[in-house]
Tab-separated table of C-alpha atoms in Angstrom:
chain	number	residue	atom	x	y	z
A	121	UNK	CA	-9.371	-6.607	33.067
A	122	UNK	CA	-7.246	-3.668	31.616
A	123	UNK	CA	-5.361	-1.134	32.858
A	124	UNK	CA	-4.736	1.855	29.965
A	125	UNK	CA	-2.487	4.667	30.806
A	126	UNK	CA	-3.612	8.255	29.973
A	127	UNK	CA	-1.298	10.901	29.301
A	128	UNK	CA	-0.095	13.222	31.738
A	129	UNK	CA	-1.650	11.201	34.929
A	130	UNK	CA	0.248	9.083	37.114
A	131	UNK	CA	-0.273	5.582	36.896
A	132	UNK	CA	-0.362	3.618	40.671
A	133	UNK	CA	2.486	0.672	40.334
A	134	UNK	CA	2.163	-0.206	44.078
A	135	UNK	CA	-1.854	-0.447	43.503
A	136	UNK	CA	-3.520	-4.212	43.304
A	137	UNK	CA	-6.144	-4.856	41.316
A	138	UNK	CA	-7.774	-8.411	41.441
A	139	UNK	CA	-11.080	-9.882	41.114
A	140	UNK	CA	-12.816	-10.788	43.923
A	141	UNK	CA	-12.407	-14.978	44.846
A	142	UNK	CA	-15.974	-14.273	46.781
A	143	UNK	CA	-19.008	-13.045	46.446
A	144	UNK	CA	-18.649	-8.963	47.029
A	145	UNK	CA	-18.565	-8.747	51.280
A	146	UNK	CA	-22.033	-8.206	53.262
A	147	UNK	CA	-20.186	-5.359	54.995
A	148	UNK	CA	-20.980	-2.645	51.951
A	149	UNK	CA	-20.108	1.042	52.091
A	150	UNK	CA	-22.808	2.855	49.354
A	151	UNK	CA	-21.518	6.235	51.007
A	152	UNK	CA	-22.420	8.526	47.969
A	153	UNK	CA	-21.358	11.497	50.870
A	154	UNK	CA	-19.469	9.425	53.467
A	155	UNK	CA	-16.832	11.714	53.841
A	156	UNK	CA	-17.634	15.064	52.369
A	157	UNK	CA	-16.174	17.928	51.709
A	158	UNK	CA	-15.309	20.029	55.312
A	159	UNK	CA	-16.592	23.037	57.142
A	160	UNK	CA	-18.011	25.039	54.182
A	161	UNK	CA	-17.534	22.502	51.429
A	162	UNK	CA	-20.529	20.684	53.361
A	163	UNK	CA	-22.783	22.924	52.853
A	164	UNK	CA	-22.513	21.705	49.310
A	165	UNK	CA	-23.674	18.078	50.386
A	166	UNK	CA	-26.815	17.756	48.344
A	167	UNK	CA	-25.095	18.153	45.231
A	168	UNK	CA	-24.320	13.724	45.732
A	169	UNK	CA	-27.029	12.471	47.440
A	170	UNK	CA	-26.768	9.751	49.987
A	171	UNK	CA	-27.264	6.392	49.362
A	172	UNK	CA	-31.240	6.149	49.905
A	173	UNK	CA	-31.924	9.375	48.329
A	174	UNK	CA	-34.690	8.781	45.581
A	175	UNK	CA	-33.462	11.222	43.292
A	176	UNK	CA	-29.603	10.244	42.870
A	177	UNK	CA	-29.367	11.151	39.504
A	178	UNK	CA	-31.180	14.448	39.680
A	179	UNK	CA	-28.863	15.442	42.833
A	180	UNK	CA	-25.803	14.519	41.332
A	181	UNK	CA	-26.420	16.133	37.670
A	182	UNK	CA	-26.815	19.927	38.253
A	183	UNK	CA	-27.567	21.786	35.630
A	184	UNK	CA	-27.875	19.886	32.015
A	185	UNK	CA	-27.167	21.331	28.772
A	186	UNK	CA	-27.661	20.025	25.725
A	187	UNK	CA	-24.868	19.283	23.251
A	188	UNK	CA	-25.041	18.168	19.080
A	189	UNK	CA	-22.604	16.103	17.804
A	190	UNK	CA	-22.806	15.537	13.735
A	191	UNK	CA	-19.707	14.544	12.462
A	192	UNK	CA	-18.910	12.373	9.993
A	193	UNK	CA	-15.647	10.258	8.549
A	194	UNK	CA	-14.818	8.773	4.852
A	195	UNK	CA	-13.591	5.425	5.153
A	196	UNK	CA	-9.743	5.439	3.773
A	197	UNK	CA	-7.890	2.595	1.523
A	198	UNK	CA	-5.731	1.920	4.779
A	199	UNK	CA	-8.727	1.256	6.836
A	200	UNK	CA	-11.004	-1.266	4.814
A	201	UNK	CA	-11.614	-4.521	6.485
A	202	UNK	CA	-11.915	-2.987	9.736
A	203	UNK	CA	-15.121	-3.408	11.716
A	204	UNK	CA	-17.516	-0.440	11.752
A	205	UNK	CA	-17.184	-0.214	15.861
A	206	UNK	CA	-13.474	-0.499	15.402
A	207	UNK	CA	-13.007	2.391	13.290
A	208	UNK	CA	-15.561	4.743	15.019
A	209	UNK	CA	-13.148	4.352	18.237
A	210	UNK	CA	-10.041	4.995	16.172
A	211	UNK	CA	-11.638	8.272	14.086
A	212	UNK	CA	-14.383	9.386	16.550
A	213	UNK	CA	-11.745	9.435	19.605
A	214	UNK	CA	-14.133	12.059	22.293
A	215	UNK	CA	-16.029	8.613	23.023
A	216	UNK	CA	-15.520	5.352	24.347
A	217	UNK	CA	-16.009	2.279	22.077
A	218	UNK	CA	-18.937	1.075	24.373
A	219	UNK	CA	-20.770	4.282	23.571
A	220	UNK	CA	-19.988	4.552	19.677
A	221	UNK	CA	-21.609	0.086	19.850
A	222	UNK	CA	-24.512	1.461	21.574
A	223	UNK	CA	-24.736	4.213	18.993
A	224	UNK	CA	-24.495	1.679	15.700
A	225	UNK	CA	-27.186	-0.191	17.752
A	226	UNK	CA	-29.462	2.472	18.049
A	227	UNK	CA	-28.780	4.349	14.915
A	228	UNK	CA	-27.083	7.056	15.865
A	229	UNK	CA	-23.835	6.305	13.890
A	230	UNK	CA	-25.259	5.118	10.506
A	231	UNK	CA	-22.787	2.760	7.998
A	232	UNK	CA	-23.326	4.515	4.349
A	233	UNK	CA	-26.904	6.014	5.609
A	234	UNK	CA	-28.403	2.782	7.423
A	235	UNK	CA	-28.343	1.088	10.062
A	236	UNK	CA	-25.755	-2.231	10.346
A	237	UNK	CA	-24.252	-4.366	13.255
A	238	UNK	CA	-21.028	-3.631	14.885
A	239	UNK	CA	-18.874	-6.251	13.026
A	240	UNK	CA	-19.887	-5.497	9.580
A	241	UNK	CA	-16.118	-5.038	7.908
A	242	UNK	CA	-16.250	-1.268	6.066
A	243	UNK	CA	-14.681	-0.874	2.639
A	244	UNK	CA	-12.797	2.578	1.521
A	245	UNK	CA	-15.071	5.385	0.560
A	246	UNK	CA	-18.163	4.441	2.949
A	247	UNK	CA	-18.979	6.516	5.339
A	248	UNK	CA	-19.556	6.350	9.176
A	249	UNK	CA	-21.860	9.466	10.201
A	250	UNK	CA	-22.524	9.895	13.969
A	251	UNK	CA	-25.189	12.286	14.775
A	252	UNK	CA	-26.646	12.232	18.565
A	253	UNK	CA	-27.254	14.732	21.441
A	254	UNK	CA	-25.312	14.610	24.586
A	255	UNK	CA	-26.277	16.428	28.023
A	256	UNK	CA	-23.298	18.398	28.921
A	257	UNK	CA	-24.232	18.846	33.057
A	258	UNK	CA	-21.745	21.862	33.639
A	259	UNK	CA	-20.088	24.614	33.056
A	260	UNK	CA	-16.795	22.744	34.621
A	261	UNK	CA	-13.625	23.395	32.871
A	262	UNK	CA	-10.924	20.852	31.982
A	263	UNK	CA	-7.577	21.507	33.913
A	264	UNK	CA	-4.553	19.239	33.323
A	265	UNK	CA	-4.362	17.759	36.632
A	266	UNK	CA	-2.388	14.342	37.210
A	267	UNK	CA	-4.881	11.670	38.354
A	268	UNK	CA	-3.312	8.641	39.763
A	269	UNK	CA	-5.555	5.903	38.061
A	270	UNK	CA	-5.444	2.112	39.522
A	271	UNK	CA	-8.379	0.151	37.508
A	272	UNK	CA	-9.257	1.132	34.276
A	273	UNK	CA	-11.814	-0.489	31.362
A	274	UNK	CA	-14.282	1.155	28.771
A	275	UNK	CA	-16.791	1.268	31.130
A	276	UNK	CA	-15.319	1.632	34.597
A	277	UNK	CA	-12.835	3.724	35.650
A	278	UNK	CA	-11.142	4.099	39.771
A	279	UNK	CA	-8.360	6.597	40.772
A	280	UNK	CA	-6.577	6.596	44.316
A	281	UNK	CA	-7.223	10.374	45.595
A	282	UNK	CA	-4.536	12.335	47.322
A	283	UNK	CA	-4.890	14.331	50.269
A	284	UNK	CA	-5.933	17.810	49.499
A	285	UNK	CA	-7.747	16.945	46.382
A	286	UNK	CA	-11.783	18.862	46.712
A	287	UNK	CA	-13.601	15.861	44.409
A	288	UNK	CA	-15.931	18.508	42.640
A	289	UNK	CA	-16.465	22.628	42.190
A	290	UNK	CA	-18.236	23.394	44.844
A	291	UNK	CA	-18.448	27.204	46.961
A	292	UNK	CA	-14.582	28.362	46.986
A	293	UNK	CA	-13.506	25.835	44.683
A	294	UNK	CA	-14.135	26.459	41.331
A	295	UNK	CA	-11.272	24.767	39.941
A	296	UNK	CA	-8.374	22.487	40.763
A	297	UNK	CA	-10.791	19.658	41.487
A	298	UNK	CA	-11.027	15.781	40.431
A	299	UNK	CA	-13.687	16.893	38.021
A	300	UNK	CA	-11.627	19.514	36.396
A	301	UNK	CA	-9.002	16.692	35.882
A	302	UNK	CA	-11.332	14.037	34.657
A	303	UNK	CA	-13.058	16.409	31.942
A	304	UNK	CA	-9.064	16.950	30.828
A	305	UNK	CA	-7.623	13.109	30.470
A	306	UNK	CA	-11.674	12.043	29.490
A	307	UNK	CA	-12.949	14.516	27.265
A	308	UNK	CA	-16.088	12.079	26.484
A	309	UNK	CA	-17.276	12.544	29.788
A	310	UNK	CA	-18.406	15.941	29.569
A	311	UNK	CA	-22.003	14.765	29.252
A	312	UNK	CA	-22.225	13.182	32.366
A	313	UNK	CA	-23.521	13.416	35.512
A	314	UNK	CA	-20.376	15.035	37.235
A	315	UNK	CA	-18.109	13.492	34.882
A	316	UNK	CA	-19.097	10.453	35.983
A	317	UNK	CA	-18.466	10.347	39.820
A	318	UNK	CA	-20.424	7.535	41.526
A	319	UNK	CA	-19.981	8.872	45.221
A	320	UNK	CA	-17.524	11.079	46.718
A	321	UNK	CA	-14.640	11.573	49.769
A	322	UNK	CA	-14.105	14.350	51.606
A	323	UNK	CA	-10.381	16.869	50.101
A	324	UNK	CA	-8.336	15.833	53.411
A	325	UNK	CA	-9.310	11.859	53.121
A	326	UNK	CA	-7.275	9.753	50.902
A	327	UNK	CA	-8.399	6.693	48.878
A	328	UNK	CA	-10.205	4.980	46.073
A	329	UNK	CA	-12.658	6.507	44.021
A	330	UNK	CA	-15.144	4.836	41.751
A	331	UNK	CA	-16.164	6.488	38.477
A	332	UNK	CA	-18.284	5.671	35.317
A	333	UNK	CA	-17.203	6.142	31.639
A	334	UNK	CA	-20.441	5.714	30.373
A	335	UNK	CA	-24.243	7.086	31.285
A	336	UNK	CA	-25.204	3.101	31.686
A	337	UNK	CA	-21.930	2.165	33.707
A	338	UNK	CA	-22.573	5.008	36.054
A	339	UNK	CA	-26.487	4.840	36.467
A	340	UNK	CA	-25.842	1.249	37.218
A	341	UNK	CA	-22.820	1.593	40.033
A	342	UNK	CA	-25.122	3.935	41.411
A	343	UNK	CA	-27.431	1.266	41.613
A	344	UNK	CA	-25.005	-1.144	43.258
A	345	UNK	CA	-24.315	1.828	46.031
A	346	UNK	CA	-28.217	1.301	46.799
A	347	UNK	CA	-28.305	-1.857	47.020
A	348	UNK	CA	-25.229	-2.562	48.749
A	349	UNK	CA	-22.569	-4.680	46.233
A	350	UNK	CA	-20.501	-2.280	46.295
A	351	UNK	CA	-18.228	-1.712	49.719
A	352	UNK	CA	-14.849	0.098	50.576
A	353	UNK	CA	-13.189	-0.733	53.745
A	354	UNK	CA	-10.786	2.476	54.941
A	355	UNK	CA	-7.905	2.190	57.334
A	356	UNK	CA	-7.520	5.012	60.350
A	357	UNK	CA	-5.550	6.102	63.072
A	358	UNK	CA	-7.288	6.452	66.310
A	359	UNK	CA	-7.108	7.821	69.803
A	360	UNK	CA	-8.168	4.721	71.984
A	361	UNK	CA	-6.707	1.873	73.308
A	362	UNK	CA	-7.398	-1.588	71.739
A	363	UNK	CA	-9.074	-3.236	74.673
A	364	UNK	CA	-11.853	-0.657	74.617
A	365	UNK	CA	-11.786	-0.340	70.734
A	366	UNK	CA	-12.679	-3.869	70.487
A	367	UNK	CA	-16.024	-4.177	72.537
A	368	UNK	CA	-17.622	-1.302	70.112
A	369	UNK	CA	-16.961	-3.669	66.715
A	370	UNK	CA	-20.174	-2.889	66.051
A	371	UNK	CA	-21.243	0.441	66.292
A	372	UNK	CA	-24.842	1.657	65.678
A	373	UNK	CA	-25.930	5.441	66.902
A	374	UNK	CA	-28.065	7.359	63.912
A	375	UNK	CA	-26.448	10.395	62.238
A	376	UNK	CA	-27.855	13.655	61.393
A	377	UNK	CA	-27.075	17.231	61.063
A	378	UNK	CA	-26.361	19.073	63.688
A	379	UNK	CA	-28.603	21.646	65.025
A	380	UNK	CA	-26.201	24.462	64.961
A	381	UNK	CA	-23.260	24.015	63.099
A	382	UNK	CA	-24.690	22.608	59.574
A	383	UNK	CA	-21.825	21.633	58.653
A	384	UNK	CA	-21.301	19.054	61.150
A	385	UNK	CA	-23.134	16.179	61.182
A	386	UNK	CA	-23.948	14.151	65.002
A	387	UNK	CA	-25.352	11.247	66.902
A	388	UNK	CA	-28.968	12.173	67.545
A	389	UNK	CA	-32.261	10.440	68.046
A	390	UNK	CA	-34.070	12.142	64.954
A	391	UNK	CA	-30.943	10.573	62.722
A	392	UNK	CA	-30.884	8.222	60.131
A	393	UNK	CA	-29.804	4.474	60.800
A	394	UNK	CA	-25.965	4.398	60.645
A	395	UNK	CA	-23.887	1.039	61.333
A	396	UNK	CA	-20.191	1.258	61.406
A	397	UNK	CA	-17.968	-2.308	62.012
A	398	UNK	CA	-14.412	-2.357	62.926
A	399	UNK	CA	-13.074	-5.371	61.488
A	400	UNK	CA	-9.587	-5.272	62.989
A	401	UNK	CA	-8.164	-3.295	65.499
A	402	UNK	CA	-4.114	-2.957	65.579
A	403	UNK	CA	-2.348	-1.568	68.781
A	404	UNK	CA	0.303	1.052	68.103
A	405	UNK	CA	0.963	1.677	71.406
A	406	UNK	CA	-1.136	1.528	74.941
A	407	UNK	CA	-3.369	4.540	73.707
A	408	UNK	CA	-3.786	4.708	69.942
A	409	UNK	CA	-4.635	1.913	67.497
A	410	UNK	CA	-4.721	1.599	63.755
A	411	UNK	CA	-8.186	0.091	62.725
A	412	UNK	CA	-9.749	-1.193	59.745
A	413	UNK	CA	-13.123	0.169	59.188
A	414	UNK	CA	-15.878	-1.202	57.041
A	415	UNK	CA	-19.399	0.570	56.755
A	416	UNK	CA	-23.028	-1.003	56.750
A	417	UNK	CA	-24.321	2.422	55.793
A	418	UNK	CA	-23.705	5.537	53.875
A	419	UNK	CA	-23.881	8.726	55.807
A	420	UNK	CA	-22.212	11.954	55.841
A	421	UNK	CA	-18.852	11.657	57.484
A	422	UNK	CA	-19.996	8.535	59.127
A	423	UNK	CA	-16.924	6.835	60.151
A	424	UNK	CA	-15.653	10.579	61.768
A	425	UNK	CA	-18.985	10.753	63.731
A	426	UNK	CA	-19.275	7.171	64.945
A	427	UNK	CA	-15.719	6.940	66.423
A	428	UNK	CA	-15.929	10.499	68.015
A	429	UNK	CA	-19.099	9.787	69.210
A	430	UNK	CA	-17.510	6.538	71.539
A	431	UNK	CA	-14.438	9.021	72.412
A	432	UNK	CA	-11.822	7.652	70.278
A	433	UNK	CA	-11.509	10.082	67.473
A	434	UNK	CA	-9.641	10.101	64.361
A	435	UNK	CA	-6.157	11.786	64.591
A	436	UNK	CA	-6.101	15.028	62.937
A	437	UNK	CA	-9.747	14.879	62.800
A	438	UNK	CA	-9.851	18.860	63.782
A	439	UNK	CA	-13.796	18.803	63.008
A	440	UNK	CA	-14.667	16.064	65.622
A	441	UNK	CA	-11.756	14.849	67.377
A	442	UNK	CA	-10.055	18.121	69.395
A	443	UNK	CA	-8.112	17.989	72.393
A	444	UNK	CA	-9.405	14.443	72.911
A	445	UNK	CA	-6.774	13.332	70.055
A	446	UNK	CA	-3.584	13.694	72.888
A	447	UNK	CA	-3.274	10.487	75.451
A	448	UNK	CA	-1.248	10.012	78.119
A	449	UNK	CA	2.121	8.279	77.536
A	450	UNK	CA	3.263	10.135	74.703
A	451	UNK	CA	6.950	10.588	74.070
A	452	UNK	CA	7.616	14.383	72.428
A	453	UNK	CA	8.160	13.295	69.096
A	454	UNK	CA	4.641	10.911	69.316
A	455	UNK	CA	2.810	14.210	70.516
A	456	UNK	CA	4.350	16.620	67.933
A	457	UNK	CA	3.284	14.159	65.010
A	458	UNK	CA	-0.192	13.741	66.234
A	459	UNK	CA	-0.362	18.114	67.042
A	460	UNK	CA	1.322	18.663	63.512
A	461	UNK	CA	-0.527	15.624	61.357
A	462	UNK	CA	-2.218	18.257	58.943
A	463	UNK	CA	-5.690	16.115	58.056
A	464	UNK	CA	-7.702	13.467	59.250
A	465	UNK	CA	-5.928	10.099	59.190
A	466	UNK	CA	-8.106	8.331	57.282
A	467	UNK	CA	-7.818	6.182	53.813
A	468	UNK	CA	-10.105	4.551	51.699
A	469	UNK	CA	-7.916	1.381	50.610
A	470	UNK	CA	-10.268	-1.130	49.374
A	471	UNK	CA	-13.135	-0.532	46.670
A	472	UNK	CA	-15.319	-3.735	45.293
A	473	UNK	CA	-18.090	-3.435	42.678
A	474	UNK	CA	-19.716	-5.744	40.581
A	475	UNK	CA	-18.432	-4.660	36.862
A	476	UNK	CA	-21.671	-3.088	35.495
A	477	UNK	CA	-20.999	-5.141	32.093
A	478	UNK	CA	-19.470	-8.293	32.450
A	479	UNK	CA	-20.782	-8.837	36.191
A	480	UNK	CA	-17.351	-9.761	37.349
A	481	UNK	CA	-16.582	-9.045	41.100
A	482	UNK	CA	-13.919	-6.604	40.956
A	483	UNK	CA	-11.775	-5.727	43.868
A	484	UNK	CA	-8.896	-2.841	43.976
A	485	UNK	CA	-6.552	-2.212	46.834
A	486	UNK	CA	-4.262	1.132	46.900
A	487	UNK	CA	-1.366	1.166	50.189
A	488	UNK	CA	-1.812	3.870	52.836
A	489	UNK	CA	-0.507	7.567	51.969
A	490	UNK	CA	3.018	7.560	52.799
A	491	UNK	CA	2.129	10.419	55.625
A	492	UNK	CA	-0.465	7.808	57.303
A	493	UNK	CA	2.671	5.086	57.328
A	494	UNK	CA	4.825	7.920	58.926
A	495	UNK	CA	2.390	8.428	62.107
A	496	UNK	CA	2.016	5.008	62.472
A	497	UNK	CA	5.496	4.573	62.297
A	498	UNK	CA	5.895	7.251	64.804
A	499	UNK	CA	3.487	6.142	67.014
A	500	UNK	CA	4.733	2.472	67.354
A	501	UNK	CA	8.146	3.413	67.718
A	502	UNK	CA	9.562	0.904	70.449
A	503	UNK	CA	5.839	-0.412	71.253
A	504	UNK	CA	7.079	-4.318	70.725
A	505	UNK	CA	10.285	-4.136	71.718
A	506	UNK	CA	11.134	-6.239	74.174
């Protein structure tokens, strides 16, 4: 495993990466819209379908274009010797060097007019001549937007989000988003499928991201969201007190959208199957806990629903949590930080995936957003003193 810096982006030092000692957890989270975008950004929610949708790729292309590339490069004296896939990466630098082998496979990038393998050694004067057509899905534009990027190989790519980030252009936000940013720092990715994105979170949740550098690497993590080997566990701040949090570790109520306000999504009958586990549940004082979260299903803002729906709400949830964020027992400073925390506090942390190539169990970790340590801080303030 590699991690590659890319310019202008912030590069996570506090962020683990590791592969996985076991086989990926049966607790899976293939939330292609688990925590979309709010209030009118959800009305944009077919754009990434969920995770049972038959038509994945279709919902999550758009519009395609299609794009000619013809270009061609002279071999020099300096770069004889060099293998033909190691020289397209250097001179043909828009695409990954996966993409440029599957190209010399195929015959799209043709050594002196044929066809040869990858590791066929060039001599100076031959010449490499790439001709192919890409889809280009969008009319997105490429902004110079620091990504903070925590796993990165030819095929696979995952950034930590911040708070406040919209994940594509949707109504209202044309630019400024993660797309915008990857089409900057990965030119390549132009041609797909919203530059790659594999599933989405909502602008005001933090957390891990998972996004393909190729067509193949990104068909098949979609794939994996299906079928369940690839999970994210999140960590939240909740209204409730631990005693009551732990007899709903299981929580199964189906989710769909609500009647009225369709941007909201709700516990109803006529729902789809939604499972939610807590996996741990933290005291931070008598009435709030911190809780680790990991989902059986992927749908819309799942985890928001399922804990509002047993009356212990997410703080700062202002969609689905309300007045029923405030407890009793709160000092002034505890109930100013919940009435002021700006967002819903809720992080993806963990991401694990099964590496579409080499079929390595991947695992990457990111820490909580220092605002998220700051209410919890806040909130056990003098809890276990004795």
């Amino acid at each position: 495993m590699t991690t590659n810096s890319i310019p202008n982006q912030s590069i996570g030092t506090d962020s683990a990466v590791q592969e996985s000692p076991t086989p990926n957890s049966a607790l899976n989270d293939n939330e292609l819209t688990d925590e979309m975008q709010n209030d009118a950004e959800a009305a944009d929610s077919d754009l990434l379908a969920d995770d049972d949708s038959e038509d994945d790729e279709t919902s999550i292309a758009g519009q395609a274009a299609s794009v000619v590339v013809d270009v061609s490069h002279t071999v020099t004296e300096d770069e004889s010797g060099l293998r033909i896939d190691k020289l397209a990466s250097q001179v043909f630098t828009d695409f990954s060097r996966v993409q440029l082998q599957g190209w010399i496979t195929d015959g799209s990038l043709l050594y002196n007019g044929t066809v040869q393998k990858p590791k066929v050694r060039v001599k100076a004067e031959d010449v490499l001549h790439l001709s192919t057509t890409l889809e280009q899905h969008s009319e997105d534009q490429p902004e110079n937007i620091d990504i903070n990027v925590v796993y990165e190989d030819d095929d696979v790519l995952v950034i930590d989000k911040p708070v406040g980030m919209v994940v594509h252009p949707g109504a209202g936000n044309q630019t400024g988003t993660l797309v915008n940013a990857l089409l900057y720092h990965y030119p390549q990715q132009h041609h797909l499928p919203r530059a790659g994105l594999v599933h989405r979170i909502d602008k005001d949740t933090s957390g891990l991201l998972l996004i393909g550098k190729t067509k193949p690497a990104q068909m098949a993590l979609m794939e994996q969201l299906k079928d369940k080997s690839v999970y994210r566990h999140y960590q939240c701040v909740v209204a409730g007190d631990a005693a009551s949090l732990l007899r709903h570790r299981r929580i199964e109520a189906p989710i769909g959208r609500h009647r009225n306000q369709r941007t909201k999504m709700t516990v109803m009958t006529a729902g789809r199957e939604a499972v939610t586990h807590l996996l741990d549940v933290t005291a931070l004082n008598d009435n709030y806990c911190q809780l680790d979260v990991g989902l059986e299903t992927g749908r819309t803002h799942q985890i928001r629903v399922h804990l509002s729906h047993i009356t212990y709400p997410i703080v700062g949830d202002r969609v689905y949590g309300g007045r029923r964020q405030l407890r009793a027992g709160l000092s002034e400073a505890q109930r100013q930080a919940i009435n002021e925390f700006p967002r819903q506090a809720l992080h993806a942390y963990t991401l694990g995936f099964v590496h579409p190539t080499t079929g390595e169990d991947i695992e990457v970790t990111t820490p909580l957003p220092e605002d998220m340590q700051q209410l919890i801080a806040v909130l056990s303030d003098g809890y276990n003193d004795e």
